[in-house]
Coordinates of C-alpha atoms and ligand atoms in Angstrom, one line a residue:
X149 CA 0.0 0.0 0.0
X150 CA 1.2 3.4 -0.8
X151 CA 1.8 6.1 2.0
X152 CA 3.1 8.9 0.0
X153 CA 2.8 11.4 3.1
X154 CA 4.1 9.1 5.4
X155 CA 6.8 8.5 3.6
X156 CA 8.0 12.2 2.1
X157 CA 10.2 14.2 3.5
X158 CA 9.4 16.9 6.2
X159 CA 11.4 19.9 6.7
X160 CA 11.9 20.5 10.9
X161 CA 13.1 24.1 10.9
X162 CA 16.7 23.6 9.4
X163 CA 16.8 20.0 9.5
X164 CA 15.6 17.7 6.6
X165 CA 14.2 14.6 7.5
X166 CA 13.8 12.0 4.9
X167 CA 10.0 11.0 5.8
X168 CA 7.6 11.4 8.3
X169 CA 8.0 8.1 10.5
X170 CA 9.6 8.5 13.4
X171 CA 11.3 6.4 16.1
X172 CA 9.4 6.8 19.6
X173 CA 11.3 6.6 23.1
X174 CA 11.8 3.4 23.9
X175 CA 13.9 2.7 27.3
X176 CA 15.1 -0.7 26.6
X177 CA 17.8 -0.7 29.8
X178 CA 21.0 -1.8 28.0
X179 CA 23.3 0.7 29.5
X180 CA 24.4 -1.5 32.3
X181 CA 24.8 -0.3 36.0
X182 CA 27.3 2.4 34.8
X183 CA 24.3 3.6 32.5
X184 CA 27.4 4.1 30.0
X185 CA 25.9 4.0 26.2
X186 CA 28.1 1.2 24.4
X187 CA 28.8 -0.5 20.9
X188 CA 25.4 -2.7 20.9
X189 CA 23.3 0.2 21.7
X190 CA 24.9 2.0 18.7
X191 CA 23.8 -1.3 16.3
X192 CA 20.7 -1.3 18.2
X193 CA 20.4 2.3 16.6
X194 CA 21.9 2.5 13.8
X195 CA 19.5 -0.6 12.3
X196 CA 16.7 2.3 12.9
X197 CA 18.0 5.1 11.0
X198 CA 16.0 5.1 8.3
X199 CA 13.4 6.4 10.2
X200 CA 13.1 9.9 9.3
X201 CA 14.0 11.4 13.3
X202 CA 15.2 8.9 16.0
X203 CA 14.6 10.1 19.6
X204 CA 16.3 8.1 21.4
X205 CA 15.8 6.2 24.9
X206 CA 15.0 8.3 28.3
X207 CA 18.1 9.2 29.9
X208 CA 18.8 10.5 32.9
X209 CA 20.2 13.9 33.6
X210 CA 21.2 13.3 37.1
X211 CA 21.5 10.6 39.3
X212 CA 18.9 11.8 41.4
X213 CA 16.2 11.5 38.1
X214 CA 17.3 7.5 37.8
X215 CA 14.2 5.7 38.4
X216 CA 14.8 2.6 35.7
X217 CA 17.6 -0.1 35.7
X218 CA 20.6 0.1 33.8
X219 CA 18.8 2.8 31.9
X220 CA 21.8 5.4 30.3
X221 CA 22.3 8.7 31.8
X222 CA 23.8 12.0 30.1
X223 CA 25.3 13.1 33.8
X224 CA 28.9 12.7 33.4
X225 CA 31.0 13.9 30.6
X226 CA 32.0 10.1 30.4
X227 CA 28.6 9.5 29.2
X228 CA 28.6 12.3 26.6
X229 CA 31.5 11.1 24.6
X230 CA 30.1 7.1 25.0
X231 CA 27.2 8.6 23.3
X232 CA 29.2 9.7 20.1
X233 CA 29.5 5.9 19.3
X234 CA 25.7 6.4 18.7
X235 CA 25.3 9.8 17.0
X236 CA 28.0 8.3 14.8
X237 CA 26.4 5.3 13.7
X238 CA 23.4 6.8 13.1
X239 CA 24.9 9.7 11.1
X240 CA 26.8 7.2 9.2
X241 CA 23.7 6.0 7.9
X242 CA 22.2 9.2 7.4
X243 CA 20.0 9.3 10.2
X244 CA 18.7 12.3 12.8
X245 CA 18.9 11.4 16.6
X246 CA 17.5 13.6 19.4
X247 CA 18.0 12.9 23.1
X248 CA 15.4 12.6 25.4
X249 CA 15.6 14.0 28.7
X250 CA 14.6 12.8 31.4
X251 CA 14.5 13.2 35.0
X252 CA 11.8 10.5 37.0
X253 CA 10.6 12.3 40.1
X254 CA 8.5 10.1 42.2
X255 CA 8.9 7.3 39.8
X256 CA 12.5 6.7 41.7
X257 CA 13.1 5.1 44.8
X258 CA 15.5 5.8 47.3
X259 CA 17.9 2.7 46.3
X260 CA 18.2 4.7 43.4
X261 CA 19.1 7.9 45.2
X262 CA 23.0 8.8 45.6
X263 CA 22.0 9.5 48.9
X264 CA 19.9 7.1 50.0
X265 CA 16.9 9.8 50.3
X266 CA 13.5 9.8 49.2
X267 CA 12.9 10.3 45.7
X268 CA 11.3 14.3 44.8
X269 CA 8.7 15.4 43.2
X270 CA 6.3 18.4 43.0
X271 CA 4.7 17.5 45.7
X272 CA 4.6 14.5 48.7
X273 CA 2.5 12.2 46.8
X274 CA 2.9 9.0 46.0
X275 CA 2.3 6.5 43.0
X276 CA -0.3 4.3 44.1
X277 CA -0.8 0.8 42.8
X278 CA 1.8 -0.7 40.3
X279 CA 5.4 -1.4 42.0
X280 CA 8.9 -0.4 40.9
X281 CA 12.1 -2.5 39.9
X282 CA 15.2 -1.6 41.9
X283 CA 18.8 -2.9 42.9
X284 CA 16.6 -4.4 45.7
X285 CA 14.1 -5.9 43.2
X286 CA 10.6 -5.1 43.2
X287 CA 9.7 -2.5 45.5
X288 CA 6.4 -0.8 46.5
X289 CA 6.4 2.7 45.9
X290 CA 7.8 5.3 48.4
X291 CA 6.2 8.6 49.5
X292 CA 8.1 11.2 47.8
X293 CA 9.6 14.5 48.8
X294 CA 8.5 17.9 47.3
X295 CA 11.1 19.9 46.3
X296 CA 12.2 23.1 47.5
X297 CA 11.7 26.1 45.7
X298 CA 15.3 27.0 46.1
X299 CA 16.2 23.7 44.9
X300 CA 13.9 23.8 41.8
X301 CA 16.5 25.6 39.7
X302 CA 18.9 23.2 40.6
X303 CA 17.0 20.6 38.8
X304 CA 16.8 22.9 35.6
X305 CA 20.1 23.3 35.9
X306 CA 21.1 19.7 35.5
X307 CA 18.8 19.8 32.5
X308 CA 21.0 22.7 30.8
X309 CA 24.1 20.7 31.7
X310 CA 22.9 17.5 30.1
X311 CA 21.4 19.7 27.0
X312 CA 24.8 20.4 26.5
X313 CA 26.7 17.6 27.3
X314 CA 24.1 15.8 24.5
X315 CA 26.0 18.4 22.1
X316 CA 29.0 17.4 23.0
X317 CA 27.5 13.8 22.5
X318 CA 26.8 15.0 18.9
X319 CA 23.1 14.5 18.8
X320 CA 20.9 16.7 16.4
X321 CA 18.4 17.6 19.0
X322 CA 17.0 16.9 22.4
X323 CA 13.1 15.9 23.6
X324 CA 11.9 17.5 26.8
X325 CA 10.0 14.3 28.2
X326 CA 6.7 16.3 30.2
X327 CA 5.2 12.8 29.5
X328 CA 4.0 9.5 31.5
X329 CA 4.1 10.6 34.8
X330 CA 7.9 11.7 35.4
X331 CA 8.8 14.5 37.0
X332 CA 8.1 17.3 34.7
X333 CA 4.3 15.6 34.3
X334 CA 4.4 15.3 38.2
X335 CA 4.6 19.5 38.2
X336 CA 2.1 20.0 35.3
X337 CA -0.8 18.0 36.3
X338 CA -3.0 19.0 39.3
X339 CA -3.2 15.5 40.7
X340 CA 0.0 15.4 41.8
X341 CA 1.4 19.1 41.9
X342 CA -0.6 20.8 45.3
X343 CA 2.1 23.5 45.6
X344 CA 1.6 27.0 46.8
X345 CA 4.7 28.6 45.3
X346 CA 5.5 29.7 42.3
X347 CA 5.8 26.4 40.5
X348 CA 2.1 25.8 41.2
X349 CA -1.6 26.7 41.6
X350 CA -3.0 27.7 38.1
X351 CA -1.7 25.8 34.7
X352 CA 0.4 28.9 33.9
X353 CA 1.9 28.2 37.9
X354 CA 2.5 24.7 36.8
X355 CA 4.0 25.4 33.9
X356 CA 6.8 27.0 35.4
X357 CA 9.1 24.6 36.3
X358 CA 8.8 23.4 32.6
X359 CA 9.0 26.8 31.1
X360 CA 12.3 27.3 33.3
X361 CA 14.1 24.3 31.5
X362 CA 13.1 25.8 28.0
X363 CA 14.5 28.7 29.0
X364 CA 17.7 26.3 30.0
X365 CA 18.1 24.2 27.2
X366 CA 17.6 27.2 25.0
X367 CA 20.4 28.9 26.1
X368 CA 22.1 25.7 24.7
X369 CA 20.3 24.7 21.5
X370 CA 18.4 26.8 19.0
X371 CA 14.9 26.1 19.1
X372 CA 14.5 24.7 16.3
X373 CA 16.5 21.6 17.8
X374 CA 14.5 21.1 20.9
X375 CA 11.3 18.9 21.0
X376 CA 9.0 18.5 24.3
X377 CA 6.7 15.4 25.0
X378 CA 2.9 15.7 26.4
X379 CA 0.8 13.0 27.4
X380 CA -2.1 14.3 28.5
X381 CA -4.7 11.3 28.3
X382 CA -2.4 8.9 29.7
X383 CA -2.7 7.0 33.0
X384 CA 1.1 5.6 33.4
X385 CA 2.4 6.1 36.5
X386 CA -0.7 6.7 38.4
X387 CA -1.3 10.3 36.4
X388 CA -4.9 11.6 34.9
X389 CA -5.9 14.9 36.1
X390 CA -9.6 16.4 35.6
X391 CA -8.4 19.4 33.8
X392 CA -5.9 17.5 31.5
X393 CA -7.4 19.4 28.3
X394 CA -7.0 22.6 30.0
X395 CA -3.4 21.9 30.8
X396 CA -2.4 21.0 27.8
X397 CA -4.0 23.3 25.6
X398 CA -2.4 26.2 27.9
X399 CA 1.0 24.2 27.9
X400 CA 1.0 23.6 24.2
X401 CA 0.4 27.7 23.6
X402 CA 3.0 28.5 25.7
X403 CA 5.7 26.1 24.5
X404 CA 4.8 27.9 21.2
X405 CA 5.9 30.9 22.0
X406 CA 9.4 29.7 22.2
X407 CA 9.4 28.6 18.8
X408 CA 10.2 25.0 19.4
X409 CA 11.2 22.5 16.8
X410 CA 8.1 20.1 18.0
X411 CA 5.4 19.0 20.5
X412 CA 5.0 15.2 20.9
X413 CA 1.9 14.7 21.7
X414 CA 1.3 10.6 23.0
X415 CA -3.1 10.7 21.5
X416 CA -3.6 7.5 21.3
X417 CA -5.4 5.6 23.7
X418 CA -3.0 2.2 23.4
X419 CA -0.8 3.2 26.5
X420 CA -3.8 3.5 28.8
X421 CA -6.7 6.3 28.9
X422 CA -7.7 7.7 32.4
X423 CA -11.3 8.7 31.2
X424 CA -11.8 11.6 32.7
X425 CA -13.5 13.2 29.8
X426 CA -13.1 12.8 25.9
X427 CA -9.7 12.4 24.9
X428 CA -7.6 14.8 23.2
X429 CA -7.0 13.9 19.7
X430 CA -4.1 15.3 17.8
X431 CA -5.3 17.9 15.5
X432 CA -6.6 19.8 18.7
X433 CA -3.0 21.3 19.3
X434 CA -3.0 22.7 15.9
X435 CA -5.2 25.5 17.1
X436 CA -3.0 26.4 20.2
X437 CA 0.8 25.3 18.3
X438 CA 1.9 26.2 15.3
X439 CA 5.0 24.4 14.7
X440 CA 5.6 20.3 13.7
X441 CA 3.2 18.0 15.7
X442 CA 3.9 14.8 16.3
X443 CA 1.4 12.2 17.3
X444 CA 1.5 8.7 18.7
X445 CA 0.6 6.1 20.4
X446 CA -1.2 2.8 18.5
X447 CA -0.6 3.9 15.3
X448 CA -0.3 1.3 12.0
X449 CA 1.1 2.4 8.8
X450 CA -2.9 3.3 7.3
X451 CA -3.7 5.1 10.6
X452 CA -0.7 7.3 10.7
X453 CA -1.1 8.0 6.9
X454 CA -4.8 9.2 7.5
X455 CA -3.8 11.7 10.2
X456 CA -1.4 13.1 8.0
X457 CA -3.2 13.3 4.9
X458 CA -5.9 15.0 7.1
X459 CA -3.5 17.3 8.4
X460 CA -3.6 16.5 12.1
X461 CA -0.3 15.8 12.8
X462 CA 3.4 16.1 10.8
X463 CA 5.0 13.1 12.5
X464 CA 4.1 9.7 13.3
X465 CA 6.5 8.2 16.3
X466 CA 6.5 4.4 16.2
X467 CA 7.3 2.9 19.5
X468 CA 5.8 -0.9 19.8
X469 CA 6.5 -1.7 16.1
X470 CA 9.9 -0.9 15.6
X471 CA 11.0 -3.2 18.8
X472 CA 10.8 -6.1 16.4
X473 CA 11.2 -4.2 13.4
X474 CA 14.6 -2.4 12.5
X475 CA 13.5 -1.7 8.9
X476 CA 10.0 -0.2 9.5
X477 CA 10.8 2.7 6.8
X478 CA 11.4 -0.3 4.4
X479 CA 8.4 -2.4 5.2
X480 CA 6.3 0.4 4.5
X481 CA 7.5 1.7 1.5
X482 CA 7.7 -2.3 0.0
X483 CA 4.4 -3.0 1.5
X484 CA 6.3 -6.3 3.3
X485 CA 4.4 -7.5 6.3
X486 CA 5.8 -6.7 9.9
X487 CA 7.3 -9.3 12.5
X488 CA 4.9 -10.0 15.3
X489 CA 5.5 -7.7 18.3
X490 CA 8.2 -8.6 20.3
X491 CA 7.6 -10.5 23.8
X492 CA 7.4 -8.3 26.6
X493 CA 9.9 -10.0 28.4
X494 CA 12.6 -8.8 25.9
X495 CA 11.7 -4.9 26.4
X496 CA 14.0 -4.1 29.6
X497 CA 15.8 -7.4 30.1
X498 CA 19.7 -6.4 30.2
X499 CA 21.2 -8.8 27.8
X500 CA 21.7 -8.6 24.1
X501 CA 18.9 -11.5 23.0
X502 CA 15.3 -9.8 21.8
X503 CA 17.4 -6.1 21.3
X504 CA 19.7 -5.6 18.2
X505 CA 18.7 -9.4 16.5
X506 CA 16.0 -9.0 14.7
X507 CA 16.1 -9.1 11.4
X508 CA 15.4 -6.9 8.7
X509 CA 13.2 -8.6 6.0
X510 CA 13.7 -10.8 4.0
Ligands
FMN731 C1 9.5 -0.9 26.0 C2 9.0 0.5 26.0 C3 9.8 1.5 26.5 C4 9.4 2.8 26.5 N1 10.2 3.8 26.9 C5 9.8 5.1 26.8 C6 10.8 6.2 27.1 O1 11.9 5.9 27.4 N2 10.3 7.5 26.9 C7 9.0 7.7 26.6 O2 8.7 8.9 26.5 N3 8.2 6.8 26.3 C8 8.5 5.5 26.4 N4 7.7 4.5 26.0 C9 6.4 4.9 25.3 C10 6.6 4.8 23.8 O3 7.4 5.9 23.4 C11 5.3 5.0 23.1 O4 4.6 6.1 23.5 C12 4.3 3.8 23.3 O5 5.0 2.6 23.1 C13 3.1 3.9 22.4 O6 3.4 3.9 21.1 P1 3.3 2.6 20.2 O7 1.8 2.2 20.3 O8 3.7 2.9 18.8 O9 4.1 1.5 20.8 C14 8.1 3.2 26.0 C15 7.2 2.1 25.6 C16 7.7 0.8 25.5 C17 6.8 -0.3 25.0

């Protein structure tokens, strides 16, 4: 089947990308306990770049944001120059890479934490229901700290250092993860930000914290380089907030006046709905942002055609699909089938089976 939107080129401010499909976040906790990128994560990457904009993995910007095992960090200026093994093989093949950031909150646990503390977050409220994996195995969660306001800006510091060292790294861009549940979500949703200073109260209040990183990473990437990630309908990590539409809408319009590259916006129901009113669809950030949009979340190759052929969206990120399928680019454009979806039990195991061996087609 043809998908002659899907798979043309789209131009992201100064960067060409060769087509529209794009490869979602996907942690897949290869970096070891060192969180050190290495040689099978650049293969692991690299088999991807055809897509036409690879964001890669969460990483961590400080140790106190690790929430995931043997997830990579971005920390350390150790961990910059590991990443150039990946910026390099994927610029060998002619691919783009951004880096996500990202920083857990109360998705952490203090086995995680350098020193042993509780993990932070907007404010002292914890994840209920679903438990977390640590060095001690599987953990309930803890009751998190609120941050300071005088330690706030110390947090969007760490995000301007690791938006630098990713240029160091020689990426093409960095994500802003405000998605899932982590710790910028924890300060933009009212379910779990109750703070009476400055980084809370109204959306505009709540936007703070995440309008002080743009600020940050701006002063170390031009605009157009810098993506940030919403997921406003989703219910991972305990998260679903009765004004969700509100807060998005008045996130989105203020994330456009920085002139960002891209909003990510995860619409699709697949990743769990909290159903607290109609979900957002994609094409209702076109009224609030006026740069790329990217949507996700369940989409097929015909599904992510439509919504560009109708104009709701620019991008398509694939996360799911292109676990067990290197050459997604290539299956759509030939029409060949895709493998079945990988087993879950392959997504954040440490060892190299169910990661960089499957095989393109054919
Ligand atoms: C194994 C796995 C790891 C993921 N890791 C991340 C991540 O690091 N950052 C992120 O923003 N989303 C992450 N997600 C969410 C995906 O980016 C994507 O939103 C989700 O898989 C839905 O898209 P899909 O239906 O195309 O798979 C992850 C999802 C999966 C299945």
């Amino acid at each position: 089947m043809g998908s002659p939107h899907l798979l043309s080129s789209w131009q992201l401010k100064d960067l060409t990308l060769k087509n529209r499909v794009v490869l979602a976040p996907l942690t897949r906790a290869r970096a070891g306990v060192e969180r050190m990128p290495n040689a099978l994560m650049a293969k692991y990457y690299a088999q991807r770049a055809s897509a036409g904009l690879l964001i890669s993995e969460a990483t961590v910007v400080s140790q106190q944001g690790i929430g995931w095992l043997n997830s990579p960090g971005i920390y350390s200026d150790e961990q910059a120059i590991a990443w150039q093994q990946v910026t390099r093989a994927v610029h060998e093949r002619e691919g783009r890479i951004f880096l996500q950031l990202w920083h857990c909150g109360r998705a952490s646990h203090s086995s995680f934490q350098p020193d042993g503390g509780w993990p932070v977050s907007a404010s002292a409220i914890a994840i209920q229901g679903d438990e977390i994996h640590t060095p001690l195995g599987k953990q309930p969660h803890e009751l998190p700290r609120a941050l300071a306001t005088e330690e706030v800006p110390l947090v969007v510091e760490d995000y301007r250092r690791a938006a630098a060292r990713a240029r160091e790294a020689g990426f093409d861009g960095v994500e802003i993860h405000g998605a899932n549940g982590y710790l910028i979500d924890q300060f933009l949703q009212s379910k779990t930000n109750q703070r009476g200073d400055r980084y809370g109260g109204d959306c505009e209040g709540r936007f703070q914290f995440l309008r002080e990183i743009v600020e940050a990473v701006l002063t170390v990437w031009p605009a157009g380089r810098v993506g940030v990630r919403l997921s406003p309908n989703g219910i991972f990590n305990d998260m679903g907030s009765p004004d969700f539409r509100e807060m998005a809408l008045a996130t989105a319009a203020q994330l456009d006046t920085f002139g960002i590259g891209y909003l990510h916006i995860m619409d699709g129901l697949a990743f769990g709905f909290h159903g607290l009113g109609e979900p957002m669809a994609l094409r209702e950030f076109r009224s609030v942002f006026s740069g790329t949009l990217m949507g996700n979340c369940g989409y097929t190759q015909e599904t992510a055609e439509a919504a560009i052929a109708r104009g709701d969206g620019d991008l398509i990120a694939f996360g799911r699909p292109y676990i067990s399928n290197p050459d997604l680019v290539e299956r759509f454009t030939h029409g060949w089938p895709l493998a079945s979806d990988a087993d879950m039990a392959v997504w954040y195991s440490f060892d190299e089976k169910g990661y960089a061996d499957f095989p393109a087609y054919g």
